Short mmCIF file of C-alpha atoms and ligand atoms in Angstrom, two decimals:
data_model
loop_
_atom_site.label_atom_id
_atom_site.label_comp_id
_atom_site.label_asym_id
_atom_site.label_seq_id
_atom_site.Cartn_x
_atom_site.Cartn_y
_atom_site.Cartn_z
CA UNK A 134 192.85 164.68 -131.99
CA UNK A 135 192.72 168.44 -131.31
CA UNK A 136 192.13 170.49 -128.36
CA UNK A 137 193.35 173.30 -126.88
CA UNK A 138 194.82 172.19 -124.06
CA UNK A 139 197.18 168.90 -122.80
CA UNK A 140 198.06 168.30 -119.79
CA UNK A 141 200.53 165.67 -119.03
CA UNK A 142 200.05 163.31 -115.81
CA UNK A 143 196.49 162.42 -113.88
CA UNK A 144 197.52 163.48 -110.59
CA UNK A 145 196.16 165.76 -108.10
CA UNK A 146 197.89 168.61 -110.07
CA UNK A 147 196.35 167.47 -113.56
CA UNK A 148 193.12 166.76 -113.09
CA UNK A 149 192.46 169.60 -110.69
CA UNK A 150 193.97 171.80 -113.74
CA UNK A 151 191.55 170.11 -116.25
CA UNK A 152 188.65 170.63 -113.93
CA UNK A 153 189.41 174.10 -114.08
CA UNK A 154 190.01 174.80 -117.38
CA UNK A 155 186.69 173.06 -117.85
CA UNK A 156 185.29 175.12 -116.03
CA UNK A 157 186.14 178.12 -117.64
CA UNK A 158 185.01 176.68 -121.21
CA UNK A 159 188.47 175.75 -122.29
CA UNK A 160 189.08 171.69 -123.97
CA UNK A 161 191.98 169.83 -122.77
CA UNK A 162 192.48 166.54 -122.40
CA UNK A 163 194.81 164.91 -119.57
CA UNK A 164 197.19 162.31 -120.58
CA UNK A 165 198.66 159.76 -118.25
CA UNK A 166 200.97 156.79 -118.41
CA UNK A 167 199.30 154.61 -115.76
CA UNK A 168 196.25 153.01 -115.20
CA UNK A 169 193.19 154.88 -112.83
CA UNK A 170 194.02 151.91 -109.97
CA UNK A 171 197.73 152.29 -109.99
CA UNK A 172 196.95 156.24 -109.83
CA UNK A 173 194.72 155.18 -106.41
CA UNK A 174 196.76 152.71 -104.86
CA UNK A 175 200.41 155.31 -104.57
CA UNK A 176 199.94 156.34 -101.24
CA UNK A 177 201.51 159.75 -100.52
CA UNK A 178 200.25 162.81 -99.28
CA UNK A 179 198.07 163.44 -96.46
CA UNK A 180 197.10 167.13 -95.69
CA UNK A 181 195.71 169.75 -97.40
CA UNK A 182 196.09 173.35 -97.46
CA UNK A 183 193.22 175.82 -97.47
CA UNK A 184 194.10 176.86 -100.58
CA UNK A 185 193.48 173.17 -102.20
CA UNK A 186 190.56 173.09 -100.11
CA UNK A 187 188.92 176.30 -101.48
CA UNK A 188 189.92 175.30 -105.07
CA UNK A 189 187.24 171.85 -104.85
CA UNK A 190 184.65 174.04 -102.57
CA UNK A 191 185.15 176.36 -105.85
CA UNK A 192 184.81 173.37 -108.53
CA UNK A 193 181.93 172.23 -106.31
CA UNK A 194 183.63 169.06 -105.50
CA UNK A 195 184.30 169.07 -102.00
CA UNK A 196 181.24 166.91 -100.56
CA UNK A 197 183.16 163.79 -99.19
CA UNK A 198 186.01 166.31 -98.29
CA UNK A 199 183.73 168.28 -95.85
CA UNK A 200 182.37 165.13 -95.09
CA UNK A 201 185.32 162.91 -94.02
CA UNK A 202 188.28 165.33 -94.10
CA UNK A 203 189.42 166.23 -90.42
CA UNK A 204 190.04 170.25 -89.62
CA UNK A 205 193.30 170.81 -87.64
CA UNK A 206 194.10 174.00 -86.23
CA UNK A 207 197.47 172.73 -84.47
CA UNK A 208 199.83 170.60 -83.71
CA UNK A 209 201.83 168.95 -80.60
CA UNK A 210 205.62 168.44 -80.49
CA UNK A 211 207.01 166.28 -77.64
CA UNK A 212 209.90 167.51 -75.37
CA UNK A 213 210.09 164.30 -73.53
CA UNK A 214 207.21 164.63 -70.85
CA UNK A 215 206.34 168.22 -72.40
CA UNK A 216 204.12 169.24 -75.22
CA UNK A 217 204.79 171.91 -76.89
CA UNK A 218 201.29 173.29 -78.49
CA UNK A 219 202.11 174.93 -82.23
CA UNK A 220 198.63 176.77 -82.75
CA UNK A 221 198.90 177.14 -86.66
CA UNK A 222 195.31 178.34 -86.39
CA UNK A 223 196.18 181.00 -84.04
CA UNK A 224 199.32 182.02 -85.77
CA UNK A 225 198.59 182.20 -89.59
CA UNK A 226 194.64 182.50 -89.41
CA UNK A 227 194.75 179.17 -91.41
CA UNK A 228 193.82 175.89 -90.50
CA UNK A 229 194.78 171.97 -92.53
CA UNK A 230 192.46 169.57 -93.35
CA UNK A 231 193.50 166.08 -93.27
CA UNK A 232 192.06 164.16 -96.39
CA UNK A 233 194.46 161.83 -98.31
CA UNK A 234 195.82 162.39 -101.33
CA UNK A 235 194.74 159.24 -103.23
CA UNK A 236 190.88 160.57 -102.26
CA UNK A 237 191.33 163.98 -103.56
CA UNK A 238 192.64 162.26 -106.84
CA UNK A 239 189.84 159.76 -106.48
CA UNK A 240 186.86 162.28 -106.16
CA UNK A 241 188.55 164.17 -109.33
CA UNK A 242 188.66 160.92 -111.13
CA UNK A 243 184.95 160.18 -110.37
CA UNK A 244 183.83 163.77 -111.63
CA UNK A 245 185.65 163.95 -114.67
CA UNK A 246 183.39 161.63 -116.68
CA UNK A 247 180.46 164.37 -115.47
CA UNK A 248 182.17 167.31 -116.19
CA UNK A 249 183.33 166.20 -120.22
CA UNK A 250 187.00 165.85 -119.23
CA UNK A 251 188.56 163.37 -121.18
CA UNK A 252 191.64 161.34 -119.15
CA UNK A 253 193.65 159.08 -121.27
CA UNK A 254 194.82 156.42 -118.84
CA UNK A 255 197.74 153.91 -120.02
CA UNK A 256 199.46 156.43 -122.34
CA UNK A 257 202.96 155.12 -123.56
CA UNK A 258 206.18 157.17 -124.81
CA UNK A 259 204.34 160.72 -124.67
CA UNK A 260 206.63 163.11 -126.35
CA UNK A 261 206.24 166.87 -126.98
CA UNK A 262 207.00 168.44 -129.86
CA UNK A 263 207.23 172.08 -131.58
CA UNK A 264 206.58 173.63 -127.90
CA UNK A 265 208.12 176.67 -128.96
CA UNK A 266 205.87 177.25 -131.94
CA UNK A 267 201.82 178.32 -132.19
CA UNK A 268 200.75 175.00 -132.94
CA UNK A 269 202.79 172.07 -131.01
CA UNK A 270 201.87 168.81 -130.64
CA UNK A 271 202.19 166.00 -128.29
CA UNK A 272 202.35 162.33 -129.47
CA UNK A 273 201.78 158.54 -127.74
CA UNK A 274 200.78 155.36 -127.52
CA UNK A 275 197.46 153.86 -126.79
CA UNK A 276 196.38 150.43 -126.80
CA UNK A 277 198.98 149.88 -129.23
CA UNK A 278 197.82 152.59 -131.36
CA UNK A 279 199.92 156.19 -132.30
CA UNK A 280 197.47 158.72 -131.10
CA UNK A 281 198.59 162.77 -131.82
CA UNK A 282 196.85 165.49 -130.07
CA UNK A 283 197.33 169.02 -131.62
CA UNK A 284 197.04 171.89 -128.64
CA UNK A 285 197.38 175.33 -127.80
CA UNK A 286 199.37 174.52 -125.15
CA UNK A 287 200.92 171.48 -123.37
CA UNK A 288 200.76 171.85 -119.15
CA UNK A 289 203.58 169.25 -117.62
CA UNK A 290 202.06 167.95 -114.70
CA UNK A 291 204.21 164.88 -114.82
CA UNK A 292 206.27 165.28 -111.69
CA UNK A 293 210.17 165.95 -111.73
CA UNK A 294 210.88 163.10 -113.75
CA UNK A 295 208.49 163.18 -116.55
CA UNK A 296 208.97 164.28 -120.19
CA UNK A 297 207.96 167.57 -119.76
CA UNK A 298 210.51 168.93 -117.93
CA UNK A 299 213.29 167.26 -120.29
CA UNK A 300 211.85 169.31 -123.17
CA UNK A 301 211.71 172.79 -122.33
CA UNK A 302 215.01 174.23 -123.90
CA UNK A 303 217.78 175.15 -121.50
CA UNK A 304 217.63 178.67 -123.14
CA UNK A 305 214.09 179.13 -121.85
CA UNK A 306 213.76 177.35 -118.72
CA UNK A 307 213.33 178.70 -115.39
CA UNK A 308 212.72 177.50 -112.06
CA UNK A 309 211.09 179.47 -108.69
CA UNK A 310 212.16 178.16 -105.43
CA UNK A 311 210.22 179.34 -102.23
CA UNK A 312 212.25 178.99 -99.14
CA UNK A 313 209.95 179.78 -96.14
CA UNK A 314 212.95 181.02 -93.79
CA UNK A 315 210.62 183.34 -91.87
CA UNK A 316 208.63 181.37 -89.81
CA UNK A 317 208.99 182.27 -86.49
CA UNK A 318 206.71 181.40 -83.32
CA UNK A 319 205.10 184.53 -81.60
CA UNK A 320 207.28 185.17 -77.70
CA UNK A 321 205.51 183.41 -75.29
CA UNK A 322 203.66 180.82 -77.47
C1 FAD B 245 206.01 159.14 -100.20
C2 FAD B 245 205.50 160.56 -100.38
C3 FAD B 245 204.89 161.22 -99.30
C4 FAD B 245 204.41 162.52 -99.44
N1 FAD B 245 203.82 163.14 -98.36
C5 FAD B 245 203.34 164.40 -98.48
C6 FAD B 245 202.65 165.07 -97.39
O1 FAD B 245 202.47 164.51 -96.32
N2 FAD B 245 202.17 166.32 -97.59
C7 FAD B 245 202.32 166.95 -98.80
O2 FAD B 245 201.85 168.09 -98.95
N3 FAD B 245 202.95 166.36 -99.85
C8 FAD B 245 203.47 165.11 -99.71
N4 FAD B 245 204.08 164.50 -100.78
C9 FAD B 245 204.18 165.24 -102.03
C10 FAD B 245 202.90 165.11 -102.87
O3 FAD B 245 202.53 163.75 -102.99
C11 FAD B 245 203.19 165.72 -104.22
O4 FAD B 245 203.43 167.09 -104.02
C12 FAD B 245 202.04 165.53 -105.19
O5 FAD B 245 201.93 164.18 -105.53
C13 FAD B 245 202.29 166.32 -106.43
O6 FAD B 245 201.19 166.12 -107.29
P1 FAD B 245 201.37 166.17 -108.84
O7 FAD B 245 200.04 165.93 -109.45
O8 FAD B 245 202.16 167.39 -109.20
O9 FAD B 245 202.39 164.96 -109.16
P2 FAD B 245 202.17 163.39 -109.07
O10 FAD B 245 201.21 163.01 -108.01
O11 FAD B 245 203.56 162.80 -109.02
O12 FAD B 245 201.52 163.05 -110.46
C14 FAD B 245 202.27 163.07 -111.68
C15 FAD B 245 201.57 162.15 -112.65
O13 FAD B 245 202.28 162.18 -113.88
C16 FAD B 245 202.32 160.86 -114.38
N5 FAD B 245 203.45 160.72 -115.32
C17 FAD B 245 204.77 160.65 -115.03
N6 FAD B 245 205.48 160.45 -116.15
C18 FAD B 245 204.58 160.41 -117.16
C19 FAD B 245 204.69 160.21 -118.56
N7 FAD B 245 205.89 159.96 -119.14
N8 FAD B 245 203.58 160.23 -119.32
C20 FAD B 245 202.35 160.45 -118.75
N9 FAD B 245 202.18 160.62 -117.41
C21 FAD B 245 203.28 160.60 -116.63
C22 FAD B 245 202.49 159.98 -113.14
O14 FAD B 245 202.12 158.62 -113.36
C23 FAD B 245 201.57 160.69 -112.16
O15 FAD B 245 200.25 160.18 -112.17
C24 FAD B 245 204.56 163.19 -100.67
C25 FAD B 245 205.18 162.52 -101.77
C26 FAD B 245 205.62 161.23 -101.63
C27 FAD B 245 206.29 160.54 -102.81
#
């Protein structure tokens, strides 16, 4: 198989990616160890960010979101019998939405078939190779069969402990860290 672009892991960081790179005309094919059910049934996440928001309205996949996700513009903490109101709304300009992880991933999942992106569920012992060079290569199993995929690039979306980021060189590698230390709640709120 070639494409241009492989991305490695179906979550909501993959498939959002592949949606987007559809969009903009560019091939790539996401490649993912599990089946779609075990994808749906790992509960984690539960609120999103307007920035993941704005990214479906963009992809023109935020219908059920709009429909079924729940706006918050704050928060309560409890100080025994006082609340303490935390007006994120109010204080960034920003509000959440509460929508669940496994339904973002879900509503991605529905609209790739639509959209020509190709997910290759039940992928076993994916394994980059030549990353550093023009033309690398990632390799698997599927349905007992070795499958190759020639790319462009390879996109590790596989989480801390997938292959990915095991085979970027040492020499190369770098990591950003973004410590939010600056929060601060306005006097008097
Ligand atoms: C219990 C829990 C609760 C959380 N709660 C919140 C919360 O309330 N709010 C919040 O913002 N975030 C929360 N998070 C974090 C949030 O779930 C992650 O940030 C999010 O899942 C990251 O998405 P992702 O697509 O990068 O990775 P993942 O969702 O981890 O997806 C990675 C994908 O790569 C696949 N993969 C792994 N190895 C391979 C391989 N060898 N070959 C092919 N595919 C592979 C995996 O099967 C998986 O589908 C929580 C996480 C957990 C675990």
């Amino acid at each position: 198989m070639k494409t241009q672009v492989a991305i490695i892991g179906a979550g909501p960081a993959g498939l959002l990616l592949g949606h987007l790179l559809k969009a903009e005309g560019i091939d790539c094919v996401v490649v993912e160890r599990q089946t779609p059910d075990y994808v749906l049934s790992r509960i984690r996440a539960g609120v999103l960010e307007q920035i993941t928001v704005g990214l479906m309205e963009r992809l023109g996949l935020d219908a059920r979101l709009k429909a079924e996700g729940l706006v918050e513009e704050g928060f309560n903490l409890a100080d025994g019998e006082r609340l303490i109101r935390i007006d994120v709304a109010d204080l960034t300009g920003k509000t959440v939405v509460v929508y669940g992880q496994t339904e973002i991933t879900k509503d991605l999942m529905d609209a790739a078939p639509e959209r020509g992106l190709q997910v290759i569920y039940g992928a076993g012992d994916v394994s980059l190779h030549d990353i550093e060079s023009e033309a690398p290569n990632l390799t698997c199993t599927v349905e007992g069969a070795d499958v190759r995929i020639d790319v462009r690039f390879i996109v590790g979306c596989d989480g801390f402990h997938g292959p990915s980021r095991k085979a970027i060189p040492a020499s190369v590698a770098r990591e950003y860290e973004r410590d939010c230390q600056d929060f601060r709640v306005r006097p008097g709120g």
